Short mmCIF file of C-alpha atoms in Angstrom, two decimals:
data_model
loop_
_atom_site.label_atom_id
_atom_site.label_comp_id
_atom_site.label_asym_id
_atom_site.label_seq_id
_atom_site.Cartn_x
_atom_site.Cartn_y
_atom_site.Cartn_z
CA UNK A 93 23.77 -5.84 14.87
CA UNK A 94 20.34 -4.60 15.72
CA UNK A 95 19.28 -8.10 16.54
CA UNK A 96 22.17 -8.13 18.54
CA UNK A 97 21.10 -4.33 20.47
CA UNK A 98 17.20 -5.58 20.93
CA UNK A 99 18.37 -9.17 22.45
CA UNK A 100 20.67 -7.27 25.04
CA UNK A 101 17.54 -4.70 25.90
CA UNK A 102 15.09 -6.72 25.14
CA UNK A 103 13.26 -4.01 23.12
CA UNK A 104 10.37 -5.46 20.40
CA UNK A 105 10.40 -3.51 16.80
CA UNK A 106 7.48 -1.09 16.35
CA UNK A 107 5.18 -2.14 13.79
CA UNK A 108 2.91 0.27 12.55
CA UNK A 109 -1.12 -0.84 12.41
CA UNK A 110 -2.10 -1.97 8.94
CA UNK A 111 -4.61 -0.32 7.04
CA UNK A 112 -6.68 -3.11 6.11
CA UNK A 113 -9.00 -2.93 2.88
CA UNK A 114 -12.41 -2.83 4.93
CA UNK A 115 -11.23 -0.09 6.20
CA UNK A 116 -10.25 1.22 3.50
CA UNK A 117 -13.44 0.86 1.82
CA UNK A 118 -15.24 2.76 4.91
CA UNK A 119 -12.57 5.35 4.25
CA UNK A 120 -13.62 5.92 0.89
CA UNK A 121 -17.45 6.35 1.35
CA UNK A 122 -17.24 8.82 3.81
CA UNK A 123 -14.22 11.17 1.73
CA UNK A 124 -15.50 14.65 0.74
CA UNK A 125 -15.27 15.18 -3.39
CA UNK A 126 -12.30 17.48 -2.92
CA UNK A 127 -9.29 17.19 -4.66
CA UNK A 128 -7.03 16.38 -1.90
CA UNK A 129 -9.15 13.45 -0.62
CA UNK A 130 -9.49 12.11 -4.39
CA UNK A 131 -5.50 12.57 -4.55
CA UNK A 132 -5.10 10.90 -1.08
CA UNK A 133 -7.79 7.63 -1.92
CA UNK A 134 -5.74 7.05 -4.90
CA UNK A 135 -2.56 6.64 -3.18
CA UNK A 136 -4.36 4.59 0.03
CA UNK A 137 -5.30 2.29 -3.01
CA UNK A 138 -2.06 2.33 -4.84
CA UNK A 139 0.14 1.24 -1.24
CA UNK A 140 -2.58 -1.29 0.15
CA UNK A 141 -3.90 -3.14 -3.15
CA UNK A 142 -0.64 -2.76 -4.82
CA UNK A 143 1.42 -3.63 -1.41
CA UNK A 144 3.99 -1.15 -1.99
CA UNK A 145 6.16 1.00 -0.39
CA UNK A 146 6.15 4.57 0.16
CA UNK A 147 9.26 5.48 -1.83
CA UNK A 148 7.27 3.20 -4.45
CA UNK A 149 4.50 5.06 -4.80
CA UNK A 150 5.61 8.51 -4.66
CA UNK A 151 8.65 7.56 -7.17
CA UNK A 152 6.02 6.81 -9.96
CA UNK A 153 4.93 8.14 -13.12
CA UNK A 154 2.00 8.31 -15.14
CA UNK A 155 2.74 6.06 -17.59
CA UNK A 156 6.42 5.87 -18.86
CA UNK A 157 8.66 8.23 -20.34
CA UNK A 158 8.86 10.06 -17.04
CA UNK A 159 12.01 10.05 -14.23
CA UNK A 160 10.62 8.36 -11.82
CA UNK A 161 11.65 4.75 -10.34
CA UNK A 162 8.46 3.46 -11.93
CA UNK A 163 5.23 4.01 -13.82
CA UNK A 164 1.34 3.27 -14.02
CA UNK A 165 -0.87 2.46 -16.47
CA UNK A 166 -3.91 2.22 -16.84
CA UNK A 167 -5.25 -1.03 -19.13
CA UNK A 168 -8.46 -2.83 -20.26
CA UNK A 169 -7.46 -5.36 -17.27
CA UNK A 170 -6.56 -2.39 -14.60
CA UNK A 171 -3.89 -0.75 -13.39
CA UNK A 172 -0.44 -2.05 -14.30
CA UNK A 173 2.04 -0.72 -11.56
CA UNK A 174 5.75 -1.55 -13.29
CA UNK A 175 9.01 -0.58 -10.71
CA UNK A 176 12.77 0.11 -12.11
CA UNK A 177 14.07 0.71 -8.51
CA UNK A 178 12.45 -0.52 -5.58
CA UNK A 179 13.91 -1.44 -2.31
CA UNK A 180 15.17 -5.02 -3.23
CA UNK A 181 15.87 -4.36 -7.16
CA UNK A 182 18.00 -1.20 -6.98
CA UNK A 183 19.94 -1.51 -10.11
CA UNK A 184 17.15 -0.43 -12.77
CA UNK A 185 18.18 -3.05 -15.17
CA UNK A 186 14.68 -4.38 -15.08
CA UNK A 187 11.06 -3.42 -14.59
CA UNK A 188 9.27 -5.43 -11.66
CA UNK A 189 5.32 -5.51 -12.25
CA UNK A 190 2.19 -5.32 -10.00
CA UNK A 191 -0.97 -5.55 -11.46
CA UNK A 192 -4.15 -4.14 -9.51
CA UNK A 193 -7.22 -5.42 -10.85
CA UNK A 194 -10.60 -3.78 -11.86
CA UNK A 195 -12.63 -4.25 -8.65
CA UNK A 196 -15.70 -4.58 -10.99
CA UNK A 197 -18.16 -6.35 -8.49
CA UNK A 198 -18.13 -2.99 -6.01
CA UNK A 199 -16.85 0.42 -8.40
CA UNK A 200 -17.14 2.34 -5.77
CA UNK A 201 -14.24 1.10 -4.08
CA UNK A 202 -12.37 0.44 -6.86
CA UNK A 203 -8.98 1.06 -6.41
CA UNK A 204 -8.52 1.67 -10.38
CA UNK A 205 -11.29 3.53 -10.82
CA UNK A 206 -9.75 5.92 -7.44
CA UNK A 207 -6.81 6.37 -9.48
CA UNK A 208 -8.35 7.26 -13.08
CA UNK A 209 -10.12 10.07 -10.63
CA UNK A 210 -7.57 11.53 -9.77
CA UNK A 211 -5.41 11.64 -13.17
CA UNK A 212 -8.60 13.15 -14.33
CA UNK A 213 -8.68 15.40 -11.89
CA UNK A 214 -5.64 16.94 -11.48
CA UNK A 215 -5.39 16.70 -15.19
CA UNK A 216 -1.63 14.69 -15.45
CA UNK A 217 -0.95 14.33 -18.83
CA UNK A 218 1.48 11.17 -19.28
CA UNK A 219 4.96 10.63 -18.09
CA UNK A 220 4.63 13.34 -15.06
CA UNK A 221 4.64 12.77 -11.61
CA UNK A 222 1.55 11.12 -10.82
CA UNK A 223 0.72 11.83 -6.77
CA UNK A 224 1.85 15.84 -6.57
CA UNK A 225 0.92 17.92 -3.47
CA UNK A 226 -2.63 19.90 -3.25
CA UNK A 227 -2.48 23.55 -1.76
CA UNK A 228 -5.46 24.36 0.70
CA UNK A 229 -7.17 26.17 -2.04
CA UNK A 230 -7.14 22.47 -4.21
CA UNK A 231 -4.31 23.66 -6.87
CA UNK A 232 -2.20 20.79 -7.89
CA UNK A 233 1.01 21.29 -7.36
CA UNK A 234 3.60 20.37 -9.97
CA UNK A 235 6.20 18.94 -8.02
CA UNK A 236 6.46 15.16 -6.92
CA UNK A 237 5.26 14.37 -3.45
CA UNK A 238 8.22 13.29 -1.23
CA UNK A 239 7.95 10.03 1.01
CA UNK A 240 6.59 11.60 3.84
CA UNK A 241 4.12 12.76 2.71
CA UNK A 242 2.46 8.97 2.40
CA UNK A 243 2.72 8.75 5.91
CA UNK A 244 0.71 12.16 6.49
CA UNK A 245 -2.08 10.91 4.35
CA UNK A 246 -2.59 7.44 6.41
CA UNK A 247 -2.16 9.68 9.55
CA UNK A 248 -5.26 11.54 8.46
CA UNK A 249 -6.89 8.63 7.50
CA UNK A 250 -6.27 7.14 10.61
CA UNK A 251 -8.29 9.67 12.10
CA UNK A 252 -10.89 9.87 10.25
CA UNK A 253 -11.28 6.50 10.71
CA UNK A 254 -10.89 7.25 15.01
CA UNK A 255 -7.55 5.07 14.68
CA UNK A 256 -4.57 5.86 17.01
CA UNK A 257 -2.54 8.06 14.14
CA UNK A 258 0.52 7.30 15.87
CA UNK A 259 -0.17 3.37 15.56
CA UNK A 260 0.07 4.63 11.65
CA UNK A 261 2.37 5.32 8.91
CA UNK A 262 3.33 4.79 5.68
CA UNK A 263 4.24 1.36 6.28
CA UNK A 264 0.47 0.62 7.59
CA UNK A 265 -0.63 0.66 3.28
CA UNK A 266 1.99 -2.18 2.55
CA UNK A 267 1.18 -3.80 5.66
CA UNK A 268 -2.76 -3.44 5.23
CA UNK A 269 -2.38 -5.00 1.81
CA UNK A 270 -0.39 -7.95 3.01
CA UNK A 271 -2.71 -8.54 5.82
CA UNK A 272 -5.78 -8.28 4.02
CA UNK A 273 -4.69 -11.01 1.53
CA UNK A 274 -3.58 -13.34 4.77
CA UNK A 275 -6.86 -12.80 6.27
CA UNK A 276 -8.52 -14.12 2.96
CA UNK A 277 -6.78 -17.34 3.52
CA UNK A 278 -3.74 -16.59 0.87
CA UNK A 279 -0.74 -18.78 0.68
CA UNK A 280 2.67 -17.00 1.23
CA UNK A 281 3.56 -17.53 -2.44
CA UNK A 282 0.70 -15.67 -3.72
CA UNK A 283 0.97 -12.90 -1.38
CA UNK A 284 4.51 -12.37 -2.81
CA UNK A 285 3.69 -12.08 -6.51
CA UNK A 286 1.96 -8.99 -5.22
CA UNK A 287 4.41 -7.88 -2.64
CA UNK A 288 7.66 -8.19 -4.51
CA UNK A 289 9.00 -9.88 -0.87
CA UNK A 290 12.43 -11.66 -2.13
CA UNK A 291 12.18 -13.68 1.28
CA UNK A 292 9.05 -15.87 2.01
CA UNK A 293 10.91 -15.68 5.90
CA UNK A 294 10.50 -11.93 5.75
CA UNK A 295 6.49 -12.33 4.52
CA UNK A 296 5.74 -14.90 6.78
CA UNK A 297 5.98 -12.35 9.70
CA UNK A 298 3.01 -10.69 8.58
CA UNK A 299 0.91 -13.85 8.14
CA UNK A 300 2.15 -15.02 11.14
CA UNK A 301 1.22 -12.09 13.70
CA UNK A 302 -2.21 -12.33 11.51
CA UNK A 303 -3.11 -15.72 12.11
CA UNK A 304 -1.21 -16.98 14.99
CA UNK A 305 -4.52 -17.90 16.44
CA UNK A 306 -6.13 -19.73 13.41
CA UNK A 307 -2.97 -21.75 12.56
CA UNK A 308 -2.28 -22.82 16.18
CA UNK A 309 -1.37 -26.67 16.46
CA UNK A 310 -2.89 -26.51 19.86
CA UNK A 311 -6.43 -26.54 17.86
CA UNK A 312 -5.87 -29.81 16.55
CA UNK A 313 -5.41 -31.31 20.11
CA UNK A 314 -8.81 -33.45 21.86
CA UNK A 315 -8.64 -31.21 24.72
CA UNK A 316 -9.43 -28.12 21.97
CA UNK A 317 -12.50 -30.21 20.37
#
């Protein structure tokens, strides 16, 4: 139906900029040491390393034993991101992982070592929510952040970064993640293990709009030589 509504109008879906991990990486060395930004690096980290969606992120626990629609935890390897209800696994019969490697050659931008911050902290013992809101004073809440909230964070980070915030959201993490592994050359299979896409048609969209220009036949013609 709605490729049925933007054929007849002619109307191209809105796709929110990506947040792409160089950018990311400026983000982080500029962030004050306050609680909120150490809160709101750990999520950026979480959505573009880990790919994942904003209901994703915000749904997860510290660890299991919580009520969340996942968990993290934190291993020798990195951080082990495992989902019982995500957007194309709704039933909870099974736990989906997404593992987010130590980034050991540059710590600072570690997107492990962003998370361990924050546990620390906010001090989030296991099987609580693990991204809560911060008051303006830097109190950690103790509820679970809702999904919009994600979106305020890149919004924020779009500015500080002199980005468009309304090119943003909290699709622009997922999005950043996927594009930064297409711009590192990344085959469509590997990008799924860490996207969880069930449909390599659906992924390829991202690659596509990424690359168009690197993958053009036309470059193989003599004229392009």
């Amino acid at each position: 139906m709605l490729r049925g509504i933007r054929a007849e109008h002619g109307a191209e879906p809105v796709r929110k900029r990506p947040l792409l991990i160089a950018s990311l990486d400026t983000l982080i060395a500029a962030a004050p040491n306050t609680t909120r930004a150490i809160r709101d690096a750990a999520i950026l980290c979480v959505g573009v390393y880990g790919c994942r969606r904003r209901s994703e992120i915000v749904g997860l626990d510290f660890g299991p034993g919580g009520d969340g629609t996942g968990y993290a935890t934190i291993t020798n390897e990195g951080l082990l991101i495992k989902l019982r209800r995500s957007k194309t696994s709704r039933m909870g019969d099974e736990e989906l992982p997404y593992a987010i490697p130590y980034r050991r050659s540059a710590p600072r931008y570690c997107p492990v070592l962003a998370v361990e911050r924050w546990v620390e902290a906010a001090g989030i013992a296991p099987g609580e929510a693990l991204f809560r809101g911060v008051d303006r004073h830097g109190n950690v809440r103790p509820n679970r952040l809702r999904g919009g909230a994600v979106g305020r964070v890149v919004k924020r980070a779009a500015q500080d970064l002199g980005m468009d915030p309304a090119c943003m959201g909290g699709h622009s993490l997922r999005a950043g993640g996927i594009t930064s592994l297409a711009k590192d050359g990344l085959s469509l299979p590997d990008i799924q293990v860490q996207s969880g896409h069930k449909s390599l048609g659906t992924l390829a969209t991202y690659v596509r709009l990424e690359r168009s220009f690197e993958d053009s036949p036309l470059k193989r013609l003599t004229a392009y030589r």
